[in-house]
mmCIF file of C-alpha atoms in Angstrom:
data_model
loop_
_atom_site.group_PDB
_atom_site.id
_atom_site.type_symbol
_atom_site.label_atom_id
_atom_site.label_comp_id
_atom_site.label_asym_id
_atom_site.label_seq_id
_atom_site.Cartn_x
_atom_site.Cartn_y
_atom_site.Cartn_z
ATOM 1 C CA MET A 16 -43.099 21.090 2.727
ATOM 2 C CA MET A 17 -40.786 22.653 0.199
ATOM 3 C CA ILE A 18 -38.870 24.538 3.231
ATOM 4 C CA GLN A 19 -38.484 21.100 5.071
ATOM 5 C CA TYR A 20 -37.182 19.606 1.460
ATOM 6 C CA LYS A 21 -34.743 22.364 1.119
ATOM 7 C CA LYS A 22 -33.504 21.949 4.706
ATOM 8 C CA SER A 23 -33.024 18.130 4.042
ATOM 9 C CA LEU A 24 -31.042 18.689 0.935
ATOM 10 C CA ILE A 25 -28.785 21.198 3.179
ATOM 11 C CA ILE A 26 -28.275 18.817 6.052
ATOM 12 C CA LEU A 27 -27.363 15.944 3.269
ATOM 13 C CA PHE A 28 -24.963 18.529 1.432
ATOM 14 C CA CYS A 29 -23.190 19.067 4.834
ATOM 15 C CA LEU A 30 -22.768 15.520 5.679
ATOM 16 C CA LEU A 31 -21.394 14.691 2.287
ATOM 17 C CA LEU A 32 -18.959 17.720 2.658
ATOM 18 C CA ALA A 33 -17.849 16.551 6.053
ATOM 19 C CA VAL A 34 -16.903 13.022 4.809
ATOM 20 C CA ALA A 35 -15.116 14.582 1.929
ATOM 21 C CA VAL A 36 -12.896 16.806 4.136
ATOM 22 C CA VAL A 37 -12.367 13.892 6.964
ATOM 23 C CA ALA A 38 -10.912 11.876 4.253
ATOM 24 C CA GLN A 39 -8.713 8.670 5.200
ATOM 25 C CA PHE A 40 -5.173 9.278 3.864
ATOM 26 C CA ARG A 41 -3.469 6.551 1.811
ATOM 27 C CA THR A 42 0.001 6.376 -0.036
ATOM 28 C CA GLN A 43 -1.186 7.492 -3.705
ATOM 29 C CA ILE A 44 -0.405 9.717 -6.530
ATOM 30 C CA PHE A 45 -2.248 12.659 -7.779
ATOM 31 C CA GLN A 46 -0.252 13.553 -10.987
ATOM 32 C CA GLN A 47 0.445 11.520 -13.815
ATOM 33 C CA ASN A 48 4.047 12.475 -14.379
ATOM 34 C CA ILE A 49 5.157 10.911 -10.847
ATOM 35 C CA LYS A 50 6.210 7.424 -11.147
ATOM 36 C CA THR A 51 7.724 4.773 -8.698
ATOM 37 C CA LEU A 52 6.881 6.055 -5.170
ATOM 38 C CA GLN A 53 8.584 4.344 -2.803
ATOM 39 C CA VAL A 54 8.071 4.674 0.814
ATOM 40 C CA GLY A 55 10.289 2.418 3.108
ATOM 41 C CA ILE A 56 13.087 2.308 5.705
ATOM 42 C CA GLN A 57 16.478 3.532 4.235
ATOM 43 C CA GLY A 58 18.795 0.514 3.631
ATOM 44 C CA GLU A 59 15.841 -1.837 3.683
ATOM 45 C CA LYS A 60 14.234 -3.074 0.562
ATOM 46 C CA PHE A 61 11.415 -5.202 1.775
ATOM 47 C CA LEU A 62 10.169 -3.781 5.369
ATOM 48 C CA LEU A 63 7.238 -1.921 5.685
ATOM 49 C CA PRO A 64 7.474 1.882 6.425
ATOM 50 C CA VAL A 65 7.376 1.544 10.272
ATOM 51 C CA ILE A 66 10.045 2.885 12.621
ATOM 52 C CA GLU A 67 10.557 3.489 16.480
ATOM 53 C CA LEU A 68 10.119 6.564 18.178
ATOM 54 C CA GLY A 69 13.490 7.767 18.878
ATOM 55 C CA GLY A 70 15.178 4.904 17.037
ATOM 56 C CA ASP A 71 17.876 4.497 14.669
ATOM 57 C CA ASN A 72 15.806 3.753 11.494
ATOM 58 C CA ILE A 73 14.898 6.547 9.028
ATOM 59 C CA ILE A 74 11.877 6.776 6.701
ATOM 60 C CA GLN A 75 13.068 7.102 3.056
ATOM 61 C CA ILE A 76 10.766 8.667 0.230
ATOM 62 C CA GLN A 77 11.867 8.313 -3.293
ATOM 63 C CA PHE A 78 10.024 9.100 -6.615
ATOM 64 C CA ASP A 79 10.325 10.267 -10.355
ATOM 65 C CA GLU A 80 9.211 13.061 -12.179
ATOM 66 C CA MET A 81 8.897 11.853 -15.970
ATOM 67 C CA SER A 82 11.118 14.876 -17.345
ATOM 68 C CA HIS A 83 14.198 16.768 -16.735
ATOM 69 C CA GLU A 84 12.382 20.030 -16.314
ATOM 70 C CA SER A 85 12.751 21.935 -13.050
ATOM 71 C CA HIS A 86 9.902 21.470 -10.575
ATOM 72 C CA ALA A 87 9.504 22.888 -6.940
ATOM 73 C CA TYR A 88 8.155 20.347 -4.358
ATOM 74 C CA THR A 89 7.309 21.004 -0.767
ATOM 75 C CA TYR A 90 6.496 18.354 1.768
ATOM 76 C CA GLN A 91 4.396 18.928 4.972
ATOM 77 C CA VAL A 92 4.068 16.178 7.556
ATOM 78 C CA ILE A 93 0.370 15.648 9.306
ATOM 79 C CA HIS A 94 -0.248 13.224 12.192
ATOM 80 C CA CYS A 95 -3.038 10.886 11.806
ATOM 81 C CA ASN A 96 -5.400 9.129 13.865
ATOM 82 C CA ALA A 97 -5.687 5.099 13.763
ATOM 83 C CA ASP A 98 -8.179 5.223 10.903
ATOM 84 C CA TRP A 99 -5.817 7.617 8.830
ATOM 85 C CA THR A 100 -8.056 10.459 9.268
ATOM 86 C CA PRO A 101 -5.823 13.893 10.430
ATOM 87 C CA SER A 102 -5.522 14.107 14.220
ATOM 88 C CA PRO A 103 -6.742 17.042 15.988
ATOM 89 C CA ILE A 104 -3.479 17.828 17.777
ATOM 90 C CA ASN A 105 -1.169 20.816 16.375
ATOM 91 C CA SER A 106 1.928 20.363 14.546
ATOM 92 C CA ASN A 107 3.853 21.628 17.227
ATOM 93 C CA GLU A 108 2.810 19.064 19.447
ATOM 94 C CA TYR A 109 4.132 16.190 17.428
ATOM 95 C CA LEU A 110 7.064 17.781 15.476
ATOM 96 C CA SER A 111 10.398 19.560 16.648
ATOM 97 C CA GLY A 112 11.952 21.855 13.937
ATOM 98 C CA PHE A 113 9.987 22.878 10.736
ATOM 99 C CA THR A 114 6.459 21.869 9.829
ATOM 100 C CA THR A 115 7.330 22.047 6.197
ATOM 101 C CA ALA A 116 10.456 21.611 4.034
ATOM 102 C CA ASP A 117 11.636 21.540 0.304
ATOM 103 C CA ILE A 118 12.756 18.586 -1.390
ATOM 104 C CA ALA A 119 16.392 19.552 -2.409
ATOM 105 C CA ASP A 120 17.732 16.281 -3.157
ATOM 106 C CA PHE A 121 17.176 15.381 -6.938
ATOM 107 C CA GLN A 122 19.361 13.962 -9.984
ATOM 108 C CA LEU A 123 18.681 13.620 -13.733
ATOM 109 C CA SER A 124 18.256 10.306 -15.314
ATOM 110 C CA VAL A 125 21.328 8.971 -17.307
ATOM 111 C CA ASN A 126 21.152 6.999 -20.916
ATOM 112 C CA THR A 127 17.360 6.174 -20.670
ATOM 113 C CA THR A 128 14.775 6.084 -23.437
ATOM 114 C CA PHE A 129 12.348 7.819 -20.799
ATOM 115 C CA LEU A 130 13.654 11.049 -19.224
ATOM 116 C CA TYR A 131 13.094 11.533 -15.589
ATOM 117 C CA THR A 132 14.315 13.164 -12.482
ATOM 118 C CA HIS A 133 14.891 11.197 -9.303
ATOM 119 C CA TYR A 134 13.882 12.802 -6.331
ATOM 120 C CA ASN A 135 14.747 11.758 -2.601
ATOM 121 C CA PHE A 136 14.150 12.790 1.160
ATOM 122 C CA THR A 137 14.417 11.319 4.521
ATOM 123 C CA LEU A 138 12.586 11.490 7.943
ATOM 124 C CA PRO A 139 13.360 12.659 10.489
ATOM 125 C CA ASN A 140 16.048 14.797 9.439
ATOM 126 C CA ASN A 141 18.110 17.846 10.748
ATOM 127 C CA ASP A 142 15.141 20.034 10.346
ATOM 128 C CA MET A 143 12.194 17.942 11.527
ATOM 129 C CA GLN A 144 12.023 15.379 14.494
ATOM 130 C CA PHE A 145 9.123 13.442 15.715
ATOM 131 C CA LYS A 146 7.948 13.800 19.140
ATOM 132 C CA LEU A 147 4.904 11.427 19.197
ATOM 133 C CA SER A 148 4.029 7.822 17.745
ATOM 134 C CA GLY A 149 1.096 7.031 15.561
ATOM 135 C CA ASN A 150 0.173 7.298 11.885
ATOM 136 C CA TYR A 151 1.944 10.032 9.715
ATOM 137 C CA VAL A 152 1.210 10.995 6.130
ATOM 138 C CA VAL A 153 3.791 13.311 4.152
ATOM 139 C CA HIS A 154 1.697 15.620 1.695
ATOM 140 C CA VAL A 155 3.937 16.815 -0.980
ATOM 141 C CA TYR A 156 2.699 19.651 -3.154
ATOM 142 C CA GLU A 157 4.236 21.761 -5.842
ATOM 143 C CA ASP A 158 5.051 25.483 -6.339
ATOM 144 C CA ASN A 159 4.590 26.183 -2.896
ATOM 145 C CA ASN A 160 0.722 25.595 -3.255
ATOM 146 C CA PRO A 161 -0.943 23.085 -0.878
ATOM 147 C CA ASP A 162 -3.746 22.577 -3.283
ATOM 148 C CA LYS A 163 -1.351 21.454 -6.180
ATOM 149 C CA LYS A 164 -1.476 17.969 -4.631
ATOM 150 C CA VAL A 165 1.471 15.812 -6.079
ATOM 151 C CA PHE A 166 1.262 12.785 -3.907
ATOM 152 C CA ASP A 167 0.668 11.212 -0.237
ATOM 153 C CA ALA A 168 3.043 8.794 1.358
ATOM 154 C CA CYS A 169 2.261 7.096 4.463
ATOM 155 C CA PHE A 170 4.228 5.699 7.299
ATOM 156 C CA SER A 171 3.960 5.120 11.083
ATOM 157 C CA ILE A 172 6.068 5.505 14.063
ATOM 158 C CA VAL A 173 5.850 2.882 16.965
ATOM 159 C CA GLU A 174 6.491 3.284 20.622
ATOM 160 C CA PRO A 175 6.589 -0.434 21.587
ATOM 161 C CA LYS A 176 4.647 -0.976 24.831
ATOM 162 C CA VAL A 177 3.130 -4.252 24.262
ATOM 163 C CA ALA A 178 4.125 -7.491 22.937
ATOM 164 C CA ILE A 179 2.065 -9.562 20.116
ATOM 165 C CA GLN A 180 1.871 -13.136 19.670
ATOM 166 C CA ALA A 181 -0.010 -14.232 16.494
ATOM 167 C CA THR A 182 -0.556 -17.509 14.585
ATOM 168 C CA VAL A 183 -2.291 -18.507 11.149
ATOM 169 C CA ARG A 184 -4.238 -21.567 10.787
ATOM 170 C CA GLY A 185 -6.553 -23.123 8.127
ATOM 171 C CA ASN A 186 -8.909 -24.545 10.557
ATOM 172 C CA THR A 187 -11.612 -21.795 10.867
ATOM 173 C CA ASP A 188 -15.210 -21.551 12.224
ATOM 174 C CA THR A 189 -16.465 -22.239 8.497
ATOM 175 C CA GLU A 190 -14.242 -24.961 7.338
ATOM 176 C CA LEU A 191 -11.265 -27.159 7.990
ATOM 177 C CA ASN A 192 -7.894 -26.430 5.906
ATOM 178 C CA GLY A 193 -9.810 -25.108 2.882
ATOM 179 C CA LYS A 194 -9.762 -21.860 1.113
ATOM 180 C CA LEU A 195 -9.496 -19.563 4.200
ATOM 181 C CA GLN A 196 -6.769 -18.603 6.806
ATOM 182 C CA GLN A 197 -7.854 -17.622 10.538
ATOM 183 C CA LEU A 198 -5.676 -15.181 12.400
ATOM 184 C CA ASP A 199 -5.486 -15.245 16.116
ATOM 185 C CA PHE A 200 -3.328 -13.023 18.411
ATOM 186 C CA ASP A 201 -2.454 -11.977 21.882
ATOM 187 C CA VAL A 202 -1.733 -8.510 23.153
ATOM 188 C CA GLN A 203 0.521 -9.023 26.229
ATOM 189 C CA LEU A 204 0.321 -5.873 28.302
ATOM 190 C CA ASN A 205 3.270 -6.263 29.961
ATOM 191 C CA GLY A 206 2.361 -3.864 32.868
ATOM 192 C CA TYR A 207 1.333 -1.205 30.431
ATOM 193 C CA GLN A 208 -2.067 0.404 31.644
ATOM 194 C CA VAL A 209 -5.194 0.038 29.946
ATOM 195 C CA LYS A 210 -8.326 0.890 31.888
ATOM 196 C CA ASP A 211 -10.960 0.169 29.652
ATOM 197 C CA ALA A 212 -9.824 -1.739 26.486
ATOM 198 C CA SER A 213 -13.268 -1.770 24.537
ATOM 199 C CA SER A 214 -12.786 2.168 24.267
ATOM 200 C CA GLU A 215 -9.212 2.915 24.435
ATOM 201 C CA ILE A 216 -7.554 0.260 22.382
ATOM 202 C CA LYS A 217 -7.801 0.134 18.445
ATOM 203 C CA VAL A 218 -6.861 -2.425 16.127
ATOM 204 C CA LEU A 219 -5.861 -2.551 12.562
ATOM 205 C CA VAL A 220 -5.131 -5.657 10.484
ATOM 206 C CA ARG A 221 -3.967 -5.681 6.887
ATOM 207 C CA GLN A 222 -3.077 -8.965 4.792
ATOM 208 C CA ASN A 223 -0.176 -8.128 2.401
ATOM 209 C CA ASN A 224 -0.627 -4.581 3.065
ATOM 210 C CA ARG A 225 -3.930 -4.368 1.239
ATOM 211 C CA ILE A 226 -6.393 -1.571 1.988
ATOM 212 C CA ASP A 227 -9.708 -3.009 0.400
ATOM 213 C CA ASN A 228 -9.963 -6.005 2.986
ATOM 214 C CA GLU A 229 -8.471 -4.573 5.932
ATOM 215 C CA VAL A 230 -10.065 -5.134 9.183
ATOM 216 C CA ARG A 231 -10.661 -2.507 11.801
ATOM 217 C CA ASN A 232 -12.983 -1.924 15.171
ATOM 218 C CA LEU A 233 -11.928 -5.242 16.450
ATOM 219 C CA GLN A 234 -13.145 -5.992 20.179
ATOM 220 C CA PRO A 235 -11.005 -8.510 22.064
ATOM 221 C CA THR A 236 -12.666 -11.775 22.658
ATOM 222 C CA PHE A 237 -11.217 -12.003 26.124
ATOM 223 C CA PHE A 238 -9.578 -9.132 28.207
ATOM 224 C CA SER A 239 -7.619 -9.874 31.425
ATOM 225 C CA GLY A 240 -5.441 -7.447 33.430
ATOM 226 C CA SER A 241 -2.257 -8.348 31.538
ATOM 227 C CA LYS A 242 -3.749 -9.658 28.167
ATOM 228 C CA LEU A 243 -5.927 -9.100 25.253
ATOM 229 C CA SER A 244 -7.119 -11.851 23.283
ATOM 230 C CA PHE A 245 -8.439 -12.089 19.782
ATOM 231 C CA ILE A 246 -8.946 -15.779 19.098
ATOM 232 C CA ASN A 247 -11.606 -17.148 17.020
ATOM 233 C CA ASN A 248 -13.104 -13.821 15.516
ATOM 234 C CA ARG A 249 -14.869 -14.099 12.324
ATOM 235 C CA SER A 250 -13.605 -10.699 11.277
ATOM 236 C CA LEU A 251 -9.917 -12.096 11.305
ATOM 237 C CA ILE A 252 -10.866 -15.013 8.548
ATOM 238 C CA PHE A 253 -9.194 -14.172 5.360
ATOM 239 C CA GLU A 254 -9.152 -15.447 1.800
ATOM 240 C CA GLY A 255 -5.678 -17.771 1.632
ATOM 241 C CA GLY A 256 -5.381 -16.846 -1.926
ATOM 242 C CA ASN A 257 -2.416 -18.046 -3.637
ATOM 243 C CA GLU A 258 1.085 -16.797 -4.111
ATOM 244 C CA PHE A 259 1.988 -13.721 -6.090
ATOM 245 C CA HIS A 260 2.688 -13.935 -9.557
ATOM 246 C CA ALA A 261 6.316 -12.450 -10.314
ATOM 247 C CA PHE A 262 8.480 -10.968 -13.175
ATOM 248 C CA ASP A 263 11.919 -9.786 -13.496
ATOM 249 C CA ILE A 264 12.506 -6.696 -15.982
ATOM 250 C CA SER A 265 16.292 -5.894 -14.673
ATOM 251 C CA SER A 266 17.793 -6.496 -18.106
ATOM 252 C CA VAL A 267 16.793 -5.729 -21.658
ATOM 253 C CA TYR A 268 19.057 -8.355 -23.256
ATOM 254 C CA ALA A 269 17.473 -11.479 -21.704
ATOM 255 C CA ALA A 270 14.026 -12.567 -20.764
ATOM 256 C CA SER A 271 14.132 -13.295 -17.281
ATOM 257 C CA ARG A 272 11.280 -14.968 -14.741
ATOM 258 C CA GLY A 273 7.895 -14.194 -16.011
ATOM 259 C CA VAL A 274 9.082 -12.587 -19.235
ATOM 260 C CA GLU A 275 8.073 -13.815 -22.659
ATOM 261 C CA ARG A 276 10.306 -11.055 -24.494
ATOM 262 C CA VAL A 277 11.608 -7.740 -24.331
ATOM 263 C CA VAL A 278 11.308 -5.808 -27.472
ATOM 264 C CA TYR A 279 12.729 -2.022 -28.341
ATOM 265 C CA ASN A 280 9.697 -0.229 -30.225
ATOM 266 C CA GLN A 281 11.458 3.177 -30.859
ATOM 267 C CA PRO A 282 11.645 5.079 -28.694
ATOM 268 C CA HIS A 283 11.004 2.681 -26.007
ATOM 269 C CA TYR A 284 10.905 -0.838 -24.586
ATOM 270 C CA ASP A 285 7.957 -3.109 -24.518
ATOM 271 C CA VAL A 286 7.967 -6.142 -22.205
ATOM 272 C CA LEU A 287 5.628 -8.877 -23.061
ATOM 273 C CA LEU A 288 4.850 -11.017 -19.873
ATOM 274 C CA THR A 289 4.193 -14.678 -20.159
ATOM 275 C CA GLU A 290 0.625 -15.410 -20.542
ATOM 276 C CA ASP A 291 -1.339 -16.268 -17.319
ATOM 277 C CA LYS A 292 -4.005 -18.870 -16.891
ATOM 278 C CA VAL A 293 -6.968 -19.007 -14.742
ATOM 279 C CA LEU A 294 -5.803 -21.422 -11.993
ATOM 280 C CA ALA A 295 -8.967 -21.605 -9.398
ATOM 281 C CA THR A 296 -9.346 -25.390 -10.259
ATOM 282 C CA ASN A 297 -5.697 -26.247 -9.657
ATOM 283 C CA SER A 298 -3.946 -27.354 -6.517
ATOM 284 C CA TYR A 299 -1.599 -25.366 -4.340
ATOM 285 C CA THR A 300 2.174 -25.047 -5.548
ATOM 286 C CA PRO A 301 4.598 -23.321 -3.464
ATOM 287 C CA GLU A 302 6.271 -20.416 -4.978
ATOM 288 C CA GLN A 303 8.910 -17.881 -3.871
ATOM 289 C CA ASP A 304 7.487 -14.463 -3.349
ATOM 290 C CA VAL A 305 7.720 -11.145 -1.632
ATOM 291 C CA ASN A 306 3.845 -10.723 -0.819
ATOM 292 C CA GLY A 307 3.265 -8.015 -3.553
ATOM 293 C CA ARG A 308 6.377 -6.040 -3.081
ATOM 294 C CA PHE A 309 8.741 -4.576 -5.866
ATOM 295 C CA VAL A 310 12.374 -3.624 -5.831
ATOM 296 C CA ILE A 311 14.281 -1.287 -8.558
ATOM 297 C CA ASN A 312 17.068 -3.042 -10.183
ATOM 298 C CA HIS A 313 19.250 -2.519 -13.386
ATOM 299 C CA GLN A 314 21.665 -5.388 -13.845
ATOM 300 C CA GLU A 315 23.654 -3.191 -16.588
ATOM 301 C CA SER A 316 23.909 -0.035 -14.115
ATOM 302 C CA PHE A 317 27.486 1.158 -13.547
ATOM 303 C CA ASP A 318 26.919 3.763 -11.058
ATOM 304 C CA ASN A 319 23.361 4.288 -9.708
ATOM 305 C CA GLN A 320 20.379 2.064 -10.314
ATOM 306 C CA ASN A 321 17.791 4.815 -9.389
ATOM 307 C CA LEU A 322 19.196 6.882 -12.239
ATOM 308 C CA GLU A 323 20.162 4.535 -14.874
ATOM 309 C CA GLY A 324 17.135 2.149 -14.582
ATOM 310 C CA ASP A 325 14.825 2.443 -17.615
ATOM 311 C CA TYR A 326 11.119 2.888 -17.977
ATOM 312 C CA MET A 327 9.132 0.128 -20.060
ATOM 313 C CA TRP A 328 5.756 -0.490 -21.044
ATOM 314 C CA VAL A 329 4.757 -4.095 -19.260
ATOM 315 C CA HIS A 330 1.921 -5.870 -21.050
ATOM 316 C CA PHE A 331 0.025 -8.197 -18.919
ATOM 317 C CA LYS A 332 -2.178 -10.925 -20.152
ATOM 318 C CA LEU A 333 -4.668 -13.316 -18.779
ATOM 319 C CA ALA A 334 -6.228 -16.255 -20.966
ATOM 320 C CA THR A 335 -9.904 -16.865 -20.437
ATOM 321 C CA LYS A 336 -12.678 -17.940 -22.866
ATOM 322 C CA GLU A 337 -14.990 -15.365 -21.792
ATOM 323 C CA PRO A 338 -15.044 -12.525 -19.254
ATOM 324 C CA PHE A 339 -16.215 -12.353 -15.916
ATOM 325 C CA PHE A 340 -19.782 -10.908 -16.166
ATOM 326 C CA ASP A 341 -20.317 -10.580 -12.460
ATOM 327 C CA GLY A 342 -17.586 -7.874 -11.497
ATOM 328 C CA LEU A 343 -14.441 -6.188 -12.401
ATOM 329 C CA LEU A 344 -10.758 -7.381 -12.543
ATOM 330 C CA TYR A 345 -7.827 -5.512 -11.389
ATOM 331 C CA LEU A 346 -4.005 -6.125 -11.006
ATOM 332 C CA GLY A 347 -2.894 -5.587 -7.367
ATOM 333 C CA GLY A 348 0.530 -4.966 -5.797
ATOM 334 C CA GLU A 349 2.941 -2.516 -4.250
ATOM 335 C CA PHE A 350 3.578 -1.119 -7.594
ATOM 336 C CA ASN A 351 0.131 0.355 -7.633
ATOM 337 C CA TYR A 352 0.143 0.778 -3.869
ATOM 338 C CA ASN A 353 -2.782 -1.960 -3.825
ATOM 339 C CA GLN A 354 -5.164 0.470 -5.239
ATOM 340 C CA LEU A 355 -7.995 -0.417 -7.338
ATOM 341 C CA ASN A 356 -8.486 1.953 -9.965
ATOM 342 C CA ASP A 357 -8.796 2.391 -13.662
ATOM 343 C CA ALA A 358 -4.746 2.307 -14.324
ATOM 344 C CA VAL A 359 -4.606 -1.200 -13.441
ATOM 345 C CA MET A 360 -8.298 -2.388 -14.425
ATOM 346 C CA LEU A 361 -8.036 -5.240 -17.056
ATOM 347 C CA ARG A 362 -10.029 -5.030 -20.506
ATOM 348 C CA TYR A 363 -11.172 -7.995 -22.477
ATOM 349 C CA ASP A 364 -10.341 -8.732 -26.035
ATOM 350 C CA ALA A 365 -12.951 -11.253 -27.191
ATOM 351 C CA ASN A 366 -10.992 -12.020 -30.241
ATOM 352 C CA ALA A 367 -8.005 -13.015 -28.432
ATOM 353 C CA GLY A 368 -9.697 -14.484 -25.506
ATOM 354 C CA GLN A 369 -7.995 -12.720 -22.880
ATOM 355 C CA TYR A 370 -7.599 -9.815 -20.372
ATOM 356 C CA TYR A 371 -5.223 -7.418 -20.906
ATOM 357 C CA GLN A 372 -3.404 -4.149 -19.456
ATOM 358 C CA SER A 373 -0.523 -2.309 -20.035
ATOM 359 C CA VAL A 374 1.502 -0.508 -17.284
ATOM 360 C CA LEU A 375 4.640 1.773 -17.317
ATOM 361 C CA LEU A 376 7.027 0.308 -14.928
ATOM 362 C CA LYS A 377 10.866 1.162 -14.144
ATOM 363 C CA GLN A 378 13.162 -1.809 -14.255
ATOM 364 C CA GLY A 379 13.409 -4.345 -11.504
ATOM 365 C CA GLY A 380 11.494 -7.288 -9.959
ATOM 366 C CA TYR A 381 7.769 -6.989 -9.166
ATOM 367 C CA ASN A 382 5.047 -9.313 -7.699
ATOM 368 C CA TYR A 383 1.396 -8.775 -8.798
ATOM 369 C CA GLN A 384 -1.987 -10.577 -8.271
ATOM 370 C CA TYR A 385 -5.322 -10.729 -10.114
ATOM 371 C CA ARG A 386 -8.012 -9.250 -7.945
ATOM 372 C CA PHE A 387 -11.710 -9.649 -8.550
ATOM 373 C CA VAL A 388 -14.276 -7.240 -7.329
ATOM 374 C CA PRO A 389 -17.913 -8.656 -7.567
ATOM 375 C CA LYS A 390 -20.445 -6.038 -8.566
ATOM 376 C CA GLY A 391 -21.726 -3.745 -5.680
ATOM 377 C CA GLN A 392 -18.654 -4.686 -3.532
ATOM 378 C CA LYS A 393 -15.531 -2.834 -2.621
ATOM 379 C CA SER A 394 -13.222 -5.468 -1.339
ATOM 380 C CA ALA A 395 -11.568 -7.883 -3.970
ATOM 381 C CA ILE A 396 -11.151 -11.722 -4.018
ATOM 382 C CA VAL A 397 -8.091 -13.452 -5.454
ATOM 383 C CA GLY A 398 -9.735 -16.850 -5.693
ATOM 384 C CA ARG A 399 -11.645 -16.246 -8.984
ATOM 385 C CA VAL A 400 -8.558 -16.419 -11.047
ATOM 386 C CA ASP A 401 -5.516 -18.084 -9.057
ATOM 387 C CA GLY A 402 -7.343 -20.104 -6.503
ATOM 388 C CA SER A 403 -7.279 -19.947 -2.752
ATOM 389 C CA TYR A 404 -5.732 -22.318 -0.176
ATOM 390 C CA TRP A 405 -5.113 -22.361 3.531
ATOM 391 C CA GLN A 406 -1.327 -22.980 2.744
ATOM 392 C CA THR A 407 -0.577 -19.845 1.059
ATOM 393 C CA ASN A 408 2.315 -17.838 2.682
ATOM 394 C CA ASN A 409 0.686 -14.482 3.259
ATOM 395 C CA GLU A 410 1.803 -11.572 5.124
ATOM 396 C CA TYR A 411 -0.021 -10.059 8.213
ATOM 397 C CA THR A 412 0.431 -6.955 10.017
ATOM 398 C CA ILE A 413 -1.239 -6.331 13.192
ATOM 399 C CA TYR A 414 -1.037 -2.462 14.331
ATOM 400 C CA ILE A 415 -2.274 -1.982 17.861
ATOM 401 C CA TYR A 416 -3.370 1.691 19.147
ATOM 402 C CA HIS A 417 -4.211 3.216 22.498
ATOM 403 C CA ARG A 418 -5.982 6.531 23.205
ATOM 404 C CA PRO A 419 -6.412 6.739 27.052
ATOM 405 C CA TRP A 420 -9.399 8.759 28.306
ATOM 406 C CA GLY A 421 -8.742 12.580 27.983
ATOM 407 C CA GLU A 422 -5.940 12.144 25.433
ATOM 408 C CA ARG A 423 -6.364 13.787 21.978
ATOM 409 C CA TYR A 424 -4.435 11.273 19.672
ATOM 410 C CA ASP A 425 -3.858 7.583 19.048
ATOM 411 C CA LYS A 426 -0.522 6.048 20.279
ATOM 412 C CA LEU A 427 1.001 3.267 18.192
ATOM 413 C CA ILE A 428 1.950 0.932 21.025
ATOM 414 C CA GLY A 429 2.430 -2.106 18.920
ATOM 415 C CA VAL A 430 3.076 -3.589 15.573
ATOM 416 C CA LYS A 431 3.535 -7.222 14.446
ATOM 417 C CA GLN A 432 4.300 -8.795 11.196
ATOM 418 C CA LEU A 433 3.677 -12.237 10.642
ATOM 419 C CA GLN A 434 4.287 -14.377 7.586
#
């Protein structure tokens, strides 16, 4: 009996180890001295980091290290499966040129209360070109030691083979024009050969680039020789939510949108945002937003906003008479890469009657949401604080992957953004 028990423990340990090794990559920072990681398309402020294979667009990755000290950073590019786990193919199958490179483009901040060094690099470049479509992660590490992780930055390369037609409606299987949104879409194959859609095609759907409520493992409701239809699929019913909150900290001299006041508390600036309130019982009100994104901007910059923009402690406040006892409340948005972690978990002050949190952010304009995670769950809901409405303007992104029988990697054959 004891031998069998020990065998069971060994098997369980091996399974847990396997899960840990085959982890899903996501854009995230591992060192506290790294701030404002931006992964996007060079020259574009609000597009997702998706480029065409062999196209003209370039992935740009920027970040700040919070000192003027010298650091040696190296990056490695890894090809991933549709589920963002490492693919089994070798680097020489998906890359031409070198497989690793040093980050040589860096500059020191100028006239800022927080010292930082701004780093920048682009892909593809003269030393590294891509051969295959699919998901990619850039693994950045320090001192030529891959175990000394700095951050992971995710992006995708598409080879457009199919056309995606999509719509969002408030009429769902569970309600009519209420709190939810139904996403429907067709994939037009346009002569592209798919023998068995149920086993060869993989689909990923994200709402506002969130990871906690993304949808995978979808099966078409209808498949013909020329079209895959994903219609009336209950897995594609999303909470409508509400438009994002916004604030602008581009200037230290004037309180802009969402800002109550900016205060200089030597040696840095504090930004007190306008106090938010629980809006779950209110009706929908249209507001302009950018679905969770942020942009770096410094109104008084003379030369380079990336170097002259300062860092400020931004203080968030949400008024409510009592805390939510059935779960935890987080801030959400691209500024935190849509993660639900301690850095953005709100605390409750009973004396002030409000949730609060402070985040160190670089000057610019930001969107954010209040995301509530019920006990025992991993996905967040936004309706608890801000209400949920079918009219809300959300962004949906549909990724279509194909792995034909016998292939060893997932091609990304179509991407559709719908707003």
